[in-house]
Coordinates of C-alpha atoms and ligand atoms in Angstrom, one line a residue:
X1 CA 0.0 0.0 0.0
X2 CA 1.3 3.4 -0.9
X3 CA 0.4 6.8 0.5
X4 CA -0.9 9.7 -1.7
X5 CA 2.6 10.7 -2.6
X6 CA 3.5 7.2 -3.9
X7 CA 5.7 6.4 -0.9
X8 CA 5.2 3.2 1.1
X9 CA 2.6 3.6 3.9
X10 CA 4.1 4.5 7.3
X11 CA 3.9 1.5 9.7
X12 CA 5.7 3.2 12.6
X13 CA 4.5 6.7 13.3
X14 CA 5.7 6.8 17.0
X15 CA 8.1 9.7 16.4
X16 CA 5.5 11.8 14.6
X17 CA 3.0 11.1 17.3
X18 CA 5.4 12.1 20.1
X19 CA 6.4 15.2 18.2
X20 CA 2.7 16.3 18.0
X21 CA 2.0 15.4 21.6
X22 CA -0.2 12.4 20.9
X23 CA -0.3 9.2 22.9
X24 CA 2.4 6.5 21.9
X25 CA 2.7 2.8 22.7
X26 CA 6.4 3.2 23.4
X27 CA 8.7 6.2 23.5
X28 CA 10.3 6.7 20.1
X29 CA 14.1 6.5 19.9
X30 CA 16.9 7.4 17.5
X31 CA 20.5 8.3 17.9
X32 CA 22.5 11.3 16.6
X33 CA 25.3 9.9 14.3
X34 CA 23.6 6.5 14.3
X35 CA 25.1 6.0 10.8
X36 CA 28.8 6.3 11.1
X37 CA 32.2 5.0 11.9
X38 CA 31.3 2.9 15.0
X39 CA 29.7 0.5 12.5
X40 CA 32.1 -1.9 10.8
X41 CA 29.8 -1.9 7.7
X42 CA 30.2 1.9 7.5
X43 CA 34.0 1.8 7.8
X44 CA 34.1 -0.8 5.0
X45 CA 32.3 1.6 2.6
X46 CA 34.2 4.6 3.9
X47 CA 37.6 2.9 3.2
X48 CA 36.6 2.8 -0.5
X49 CA 35.3 6.3 -0.9
X50 CA 35.8 10.0 0.0
X51 CA 33.2 11.3 2.6
X52 CA 31.5 13.9 0.3
X53 CA 31.5 11.5 -2.6
X54 CA 29.5 9.1 -0.4
X55 CA 27.0 11.9 0.4
X56 CA 26.8 12.8 -3.3
X57 CA 26.0 9.2 -4.4
X58 CA 22.3 8.6 -3.6
X59 CA 22.5 4.8 -3.7
X60 CA 25.4 4.8 -1.3
X61 CA 23.9 7.5 1.0
X62 CA 20.7 5.4 1.1
X63 CA 22.6 2.2 2.0
X64 CA 24.5 3.9 4.8
X65 CA 21.4 5.6 6.2
X66 CA 19.7 2.2 6.5
X67 CA 22.7 0.4 8.0
X68 CA 21.8 1.1 11.6
X69 CA 18.1 0.2 10.9
X70 CA 19.2 -3.3 9.9
X71 CA 20.8 -3.7 13.3
X72 CA 18.5 -1.9 15.7
X73 CA 14.8 -1.2 16.4
X74 CA 15.1 2.5 15.6
X75 CA 12.0 4.7 15.2
X76 CA 13.8 7.0 12.7
X77 CA 16.4 7.1 10.0
X78 CA 18.4 10.3 9.5
X79 CA 19.6 10.9 6.0
X80 CA 23.4 10.4 5.5
X81 CA 24.8 13.8 4.5
X82 CA 26.4 16.7 6.3
X83 CA 25.5 20.2 7.4
X84 CA 28.5 21.5 5.4
X85 CA 26.9 20.8 2.0
X86 CA 25.3 24.3 2.3
X87 CA 28.7 26.1 2.4
X88 CA 29.7 23.9 -0.5
X89 CA 26.6 24.8 -2.5
X90 CA 27.3 28.5 -1.7
X91 CA 30.6 28.0 -3.6
X92 CA 33.1 27.2 -0.8
X93 CA 35.5 24.2 -0.9
X94 CA 35.2 21.8 2.0
X95 CA 37.3 18.7 2.6
X96 CA 36.7 15.9 5.1
X97 CA 40.1 14.9 6.4
X98 CA 40.2 11.6 8.3
X99 CA 41.2 12.2 11.9
X100 CA 40.9 15.9 11.5
X101 CA 37.3 16.5 10.4
X102 CA 36.0 19.2 8.0
X103 CA 38.5 21.7 6.6
X104 CA 37.8 24.8 4.4
X105 CA 41.1 25.6 2.5
X106 CA 39.9 29.2 2.0
X107 CA 37.6 30.3 4.9
X108 CA 35.9 33.7 4.9
X109 CA 38.2 36.2 6.3
X110 CA 36.8 39.7 5.8
X111 CA 33.3 41.1 4.8
X112 CA 34.4 41.6 1.2
X113 CA 34.6 37.8 0.9
X114 CA 30.8 37.6 1.0
X115 CA 30.8 38.8 -2.6
X116 CA 32.4 35.5 -3.6
X117 CA 29.4 33.4 -2.4
X118 CA 26.8 32.1 -4.8
X119 CA 23.2 33.3 -4.5
X120 CA 21.1 31.4 -1.9
X121 CA 18.5 30.9 -4.7
X122 CA 21.0 28.6 -6.5
X123 CA 21.8 26.2 -3.7
X124 CA 19.0 23.7 -4.4
X125 CA 20.1 23.1 -8.0
X126 CA 23.5 21.9 -6.5
X127 CA 22.0 19.7 -3.9
X128 CA 19.8 17.4 -6.1
X129 CA 21.9 14.5 -4.8
X130 CA 20.5 15.0 -1.3
X131 CA 16.9 15.1 -2.6
X132 CA 17.5 12.0 -4.7
X133 CA 19.0 10.2 -1.6
X134 CA 15.9 11.2 0.5
X135 CA 13.4 9.9 -2.1
X136 CA 15.3 6.6 -2.6
X137 CA 15.7 6.1 1.2
X138 CA 12.0 6.9 1.9
X139 CA 11.0 4.1 -0.6
X140 CA 13.6 1.6 0.7
X141 CA 12.6 2.2 4.3
X142 CA 9.2 0.6 3.5
X143 CA 7.5 2.7 6.2
X144 CA 9.4 0.9 9.0
X145 CA 10.6 4.2 10.5
X146 CA 10.3 7.9 9.7
X147 CA 12.9 9.7 7.7
X148 CA 14.6 12.7 9.2
X149 CA 16.1 15.5 7.0
X150 CA 18.4 18.1 8.5
X151 CA 20.5 21.2 8.1
X152 CA 22.8 23.2 10.3
X153 CA 21.5 26.4 11.9
X154 CA 22.8 29.7 10.4
X155 CA 25.2 30.6 13.3
X156 CA 26.7 27.1 13.3
X157 CA 27.3 27.2 9.5
X158 CA 28.7 30.7 9.7
X159 CA 31.1 29.6 12.4
X160 CA 32.5 26.9 10.1
X161 CA 32.7 29.2 7.1
X162 CA 34.9 31.6 9.1
X163 CA 36.9 29.3 11.3
X164 CA 37.5 26.9 8.4
X165 CA 37.6 24.0 10.8
X166 CA 36.7 23.0 14.4
X167 CA 37.7 25.5 17.0
X168 CA 37.7 25.5 20.8
X169 CA 36.8 29.2 21.1
X170 CA 35.2 30.2 17.8
X171 CA 37.1 33.4 18.3
X172 CA 37.4 34.2 14.6
X173 CA 33.7 33.8 14.0
X174 CA 32.8 35.7 17.2
X175 CA 35.2 38.5 16.1
X176 CA 32.9 39.0 13.1
X177 CA 29.8 39.3 15.4
X178 CA 31.5 42.0 17.5
X179 CA 33.5 43.8 14.8
X180 CA 31.4 43.3 11.7
X181 CA 27.8 43.0 13.0
X182 CA 26.3 44.2 9.7
X183 CA 28.3 41.8 7.6
X184 CA 27.5 39.0 10.1
X185 CA 23.8 39.6 9.6
X186 CA 24.3 39.7 5.9
X187 CA 26.0 36.3 6.0
X188 CA 23.4 34.8 8.4
X189 CA 20.7 36.0 6.0
X190 CA 22.3 34.3 3.0
X191 CA 22.6 31.1 5.0
X192 CA 19.0 31.3 6.3
X193 CA 17.6 31.9 2.8
X194 CA 19.6 29.0 1.4
X195 CA 18.5 26.8 4.3
X196 CA 14.8 27.6 4.0
X197 CA 14.7 26.5 0.3
X198 CA 16.9 23.5 1.1
X199 CA 14.6 22.2 3.9
X200 CA 11.4 22.7 1.9
X201 CA 12.9 20.8 -1.0
X202 CA 13.9 18.0 1.5
X203 CA 10.3 17.7 2.5
X204 CA 9.2 17.6 -1.1
X205 CA 11.7 14.8 -1.7
X206 CA 10.4 12.7 1.2
X207 CA 11.7 13.9 4.6
X208 CA 9.0 13.4 7.2
X209 CA 10.7 15.3 10.1
X210 CA 13.4 18.1 10.0
X211 CA 16.1 18.7 12.5
X212 CA 18.1 22.0 12.6
X213 CA 21.5 21.5 14.4
X214 CA 22.7 24.6 16.3
X215 CA 25.8 22.7 17.3
X216 CA 27.7 25.8 18.4
X217 CA 25.1 27.5 20.6
X218 CA 27.4 27.1 23.6
X219 CA 29.7 29.8 22.2
X220 CA 27.1 32.5 22.0
X221 CA 25.4 32.9 25.4
X222 CA 22.1 34.7 25.9
X223 CA 22.9 38.1 24.4
X224 CA 24.6 37.0 21.2
X225 CA 22.0 34.3 20.8
X226 CA 19.2 36.8 20.9
X227 CA 20.8 38.9 18.2
X228 CA 22.5 36.4 15.9
X229 CA 20.8 33.0 16.3
X230 CA 17.2 33.3 17.5
X231 CA 15.8 35.5 14.7
X232 CA 17.2 33.2 12.0
X233 CA 16.0 30.0 13.8
X234 CA 12.6 31.6 13.9
X235 CA 12.7 32.6 10.2
X236 CA 13.7 29.0 9.2
X237 CA 10.8 27.4 11.1
X238 CA 8.2 30.0 10.0
X239 CA 9.2 30.0 6.3
X240 CA 9.8 26.3 6.0
X241 CA 6.3 25.6 7.4
X242 CA 4.8 28.2 5.1
X243 CA 6.7 26.8 2.1
X244 CA 5.6 23.3 2.8
X245 CA 2.0 24.3 3.0
X246 CA 2.3 26.3 -0.2
X247 CA 3.4 23.2 -2.0
X248 CA 0.3 21.4 -0.7
X249 CA 2.4 19.0 1.5
X250 CA 1.3 18.1 5.0
X251 CA 2.8 20.1 7.9
X252 CA 5.8 18.2 9.3
X253 CA 7.4 18.4 12.8
X254 CA 10.6 20.3 13.2
X255 CA 13.2 19.8 15.8
X256 CA 15.7 22.4 17.0
X257 CA 18.8 21.2 18.8
X258 CA 20.8 23.9 20.5
X259 CA 23.9 22.1 21.7
X260 CA 25.2 23.9 24.8
X261 CA 22.2 26.3 24.6
X262 CA 20.5 25.7 27.9
X263 CA 20.2 29.5 28.3
X264 CA 18.0 29.7 25.2
X265 CA 15.4 27.0 26.0
X266 CA 12.7 29.5 27.1
X267 CA 13.1 31.7 24.0
X268 CA 13.2 28.7 21.7
X269 CA 9.9 27.4 23.2
X270 CA 8.3 30.6 21.9
X271 CA 9.0 29.5 18.3
X272 CA 7.0 27.0 16.2
X273 CA 9.4 24.0 16.5
X274 CA 7.4 21.1 17.9
X275 CA 10.5 19.5 19.4
X276 CA 13.5 20.9 21.3
X277 CA 16.6 18.7 21.7
X278 CA 18.7 19.0 24.8
X279 CA 22.2 18.0 25.6
X280 CA 23.2 15.9 28.6
X281 CA 24.2 19.0 30.7
X282 CA 20.5 20.0 31.1
X283 CA 18.4 18.4 33.8
X284 CA 15.2 17.1 32.2
X285 CA 13.0 18.6 34.9
X286 CA 14.5 22.1 34.4
X287 CA 14.1 21.7 30.6
X288 CA 10.5 20.8 31.0
X289 CA 10.0 23.8 33.3
X290 CA 11.6 26.1 30.8
X291 CA 9.8 24.9 27.6
X292 CA 6.4 24.4 29.2
X293 CA 4.0 21.5 28.6
X294 CA 3.4 22.1 24.9
X295 CA 6.7 21.1 23.4
X296 CA 8.2 17.7 22.9
X297 CA 11.7 17.2 24.4
X298 CA 14.4 15.1 22.8
X299 CA 17.6 13.7 24.4
X300 CA 19.7 13.5 26.5
X301 CA 21.8 10.7 27.7
X302 CA 25.5 11.6 27.8
X303 CA 26.9 9.9 24.7
X304 CA 29.9 8.7 26.8
X305 CA 27.5 6.7 29.0
X306 CA 27.6 4.2 26.1
X307 CA 31.2 3.4 27.2
X308 CA 29.7 1.9 30.4
X309 CA 28.7 -1.7 30.7
X310 CA 25.2 -2.8 29.5
X311 CA 23.8 -3.1 33.0
X312 CA 24.7 0.6 33.7
X313 CA 23.2 1.7 30.3
X314 CA 20.0 -0.1 31.1
X315 CA 19.7 1.6 34.5
X316 CA 20.6 5.0 33.1
X317 CA 17.9 4.7 30.4
X318 CA 15.3 3.8 33.1
X319 CA 16.3 6.8 35.1
X320 CA 16.2 9.1 32.1
X321 CA 12.7 7.9 31.2
X322 CA 11.5 8.4 34.8
X323 CA 12.6 12.0 34.5
X324 CA 11.2 12.8 31.1
X325 CA 8.1 10.7 31.4
X326 CA 6.5 9.0 28.4
X327 CA 4.5 11.9 27.0
X328 CA 6.0 14.5 24.6
X329 CA 9.3 12.8 24.6
X330 CA 11.7 11.4 22.0
X331 CA 14.7 9.4 23.5
X332 CA 18.1 10.1 22.1
X333 CA 21.7 10.8 23.3
X334 CA 22.6 14.4 24.3
X335 CA 24.9 14.6 21.2
X336 CA 26.3 12.3 18.5
X337 CA 28.1 9.0 19.0
X338 CA 31.8 8.6 18.8
X339 CA 33.6 6.2 16.4
X340 CA 35.0 4.0 19.2
X341 CA 31.6 3.0 20.7
X342 CA 30.3 -0.5 20.6
X343 CA 27.3 -1.3 18.4
X344 CA 26.0 -3.7 21.1
X345 CA 25.8 -0.8 23.6
X346 CA 23.6 1.1 21.1
X347 CA 21.3 -1.9 21.0
X348 CA 21.1 -2.0 24.8
X349 CA 20.2 1.8 24.8
X350 CA 17.5 1.4 22.2
X351 CA 16.0 -1.8 23.7
X352 CA 15.9 -0.2 27.2
X353 CA 14.0 2.8 25.9
X354 CA 11.3 0.5 24.4
X355 CA 11.3 -1.9 27.4
X356 CA 10.8 0.8 30.1
X357 CA 8.4 3.0 28.2
X358 CA 5.8 0.5 27.1
X359 CA 2.4 1.9 28.1
Ligands
CP3_401 C1 28.7 20.0 13.4 C2 28.1 19.0 12.4 C3 28.8 18.5 11.3 N1 27.9 17.6 10.6 C4 26.8 17.4 11.3 C5 26.9 18.3 12.4 C6 25.7 18.6 13.4 C7 25.7 17.5 14.5 C8 26.8 17.7 15.5 O1 26.8 18.7 16.2 O2 27.7 16.8 15.5 C9 25.6 16.6 11.0 C10 25.8 15.3 10.5 N2 27.0 14.7 10.0 C11 26.7 13.4 9.6 C12 25.3 13.2 9.8 C13 24.6 11.9 9.2 C14 23.6 11.3 9.9 C15 23.8 10.7 11.2 O3 23.8 11.4 12.2 O4 23.9 9.4 11.3 C16 24.8 14.3 10.4 C17 23.3 14.6 10.8 C18 27.6 12.4 9.0 C19 29.1 12.6 9.3 N3 29.8 13.7 9.4 C20 31.1 13.4 9.6 C21 31.3 12.0 9.7 C22 32.6 11.3 9.8 C23 33.4 11.6 8.6 C24 34.3 10.5 8.1 O5 33.9 9.3 8.0 O6 35.5 10.9 7.9 C25 30.0 11.5 9.5 C26 29.6 10.0 9.4 C27 32.2 14.4 9.7 C28 32.0 15.7 10.4 N4 31.0 16.6 10.0 C29 31.0 17.7 10.8 C30 32.1 17.5 11.7 C31 32.5 18.4 12.8 C32 32.7 16.3 11.4 C33 33.9 15.7 12.1 C34 33.7 15.1 13.4 C35 33.5 13.7 13.2 O7 34.4 13.1 12.6 O8 32.6 13.1 13.8 C36 30.1 18.8 10.8

């Protein structure tokens, strides 16, 4: 049986239900970086191929997206790609160096560099491979789990475009905020406009949920966040929802994940994102108090808890569920997994969520 868009009918809508605040039979669970180097079957593919070539090859991106679903009872798949495909589509070169992570050989250095960027209106024509991967994966999933599309949030993407690689302090990117506030807003607007059309096109291609990663929220603090992050996160949510409706597609849940952004939870709760992801440094009771009863929370086991033995993981999940409760909750880690983690421990995590949350 196919749905009205020709995709296989959804047999597991737990995550959609939880996002909308509806009753679920079990708490839905997925894991950030669930497709990645901790899986030997991923490493086997990665050994043969450059990271971005993998992203750009829909059949391969689909295969990798589905690898963790073959092993674990996950309630969602997240499309195999990267947040840095947006800077690439804006004309910047990005390399993924093993052991080092992403590197931009020529990062933005001064406001005049903005003139070198492509128009945000052109990004979707360069990202057809992501849309093709989503459409193929949605079909191959056979409705077993929902398919999550994603993007980086504008500040997080801006930080990479200026730093050119990971940074402990983000001082180059923050220098722009203090020294070139106008150019910073110009850049954030370019990224926002590109991201809005990119996310709408992801929904058109088959994404059933969208997550926006504000992975570098911790560097901003409440004042910079108010000025340089919140307005753009709002614009993305408002305009993506509007764009999806304009295309005659059903409204889909959106998740915002402000890593290190505990100070922003109350402000984020005023936006239209249905789900707010929290990292492991935030107490679930405090998060609930800050976001109120009408948002779904996602998170937040310390990823490093997966280094513990299985008995500990089982207990930690039980405790986590007792704090979040089973309503308006999606279980996850508080950030992505690391390459040296054991697949068996991911299985323990996922099974414990389902075991302790059966209603
Ligand atoms: C900041 C960020 C990036 N990319 C992403 C974020 C936001 C999430 C977060 O905060 O971690 C998002 C991302 N990156 C990747 C996914 C795929 C889906 C999934 O989560 O399973 C997703 C959702 C694959 C990936 N992205 C990357 C890998 C490993 C690359 C490799 O194989 O060499 C994978 C599987 C590389 C990457 N990509 C990025 C970094 C900093 C790195 C290096 C760090 C690392 O190696 O884990 C940028």
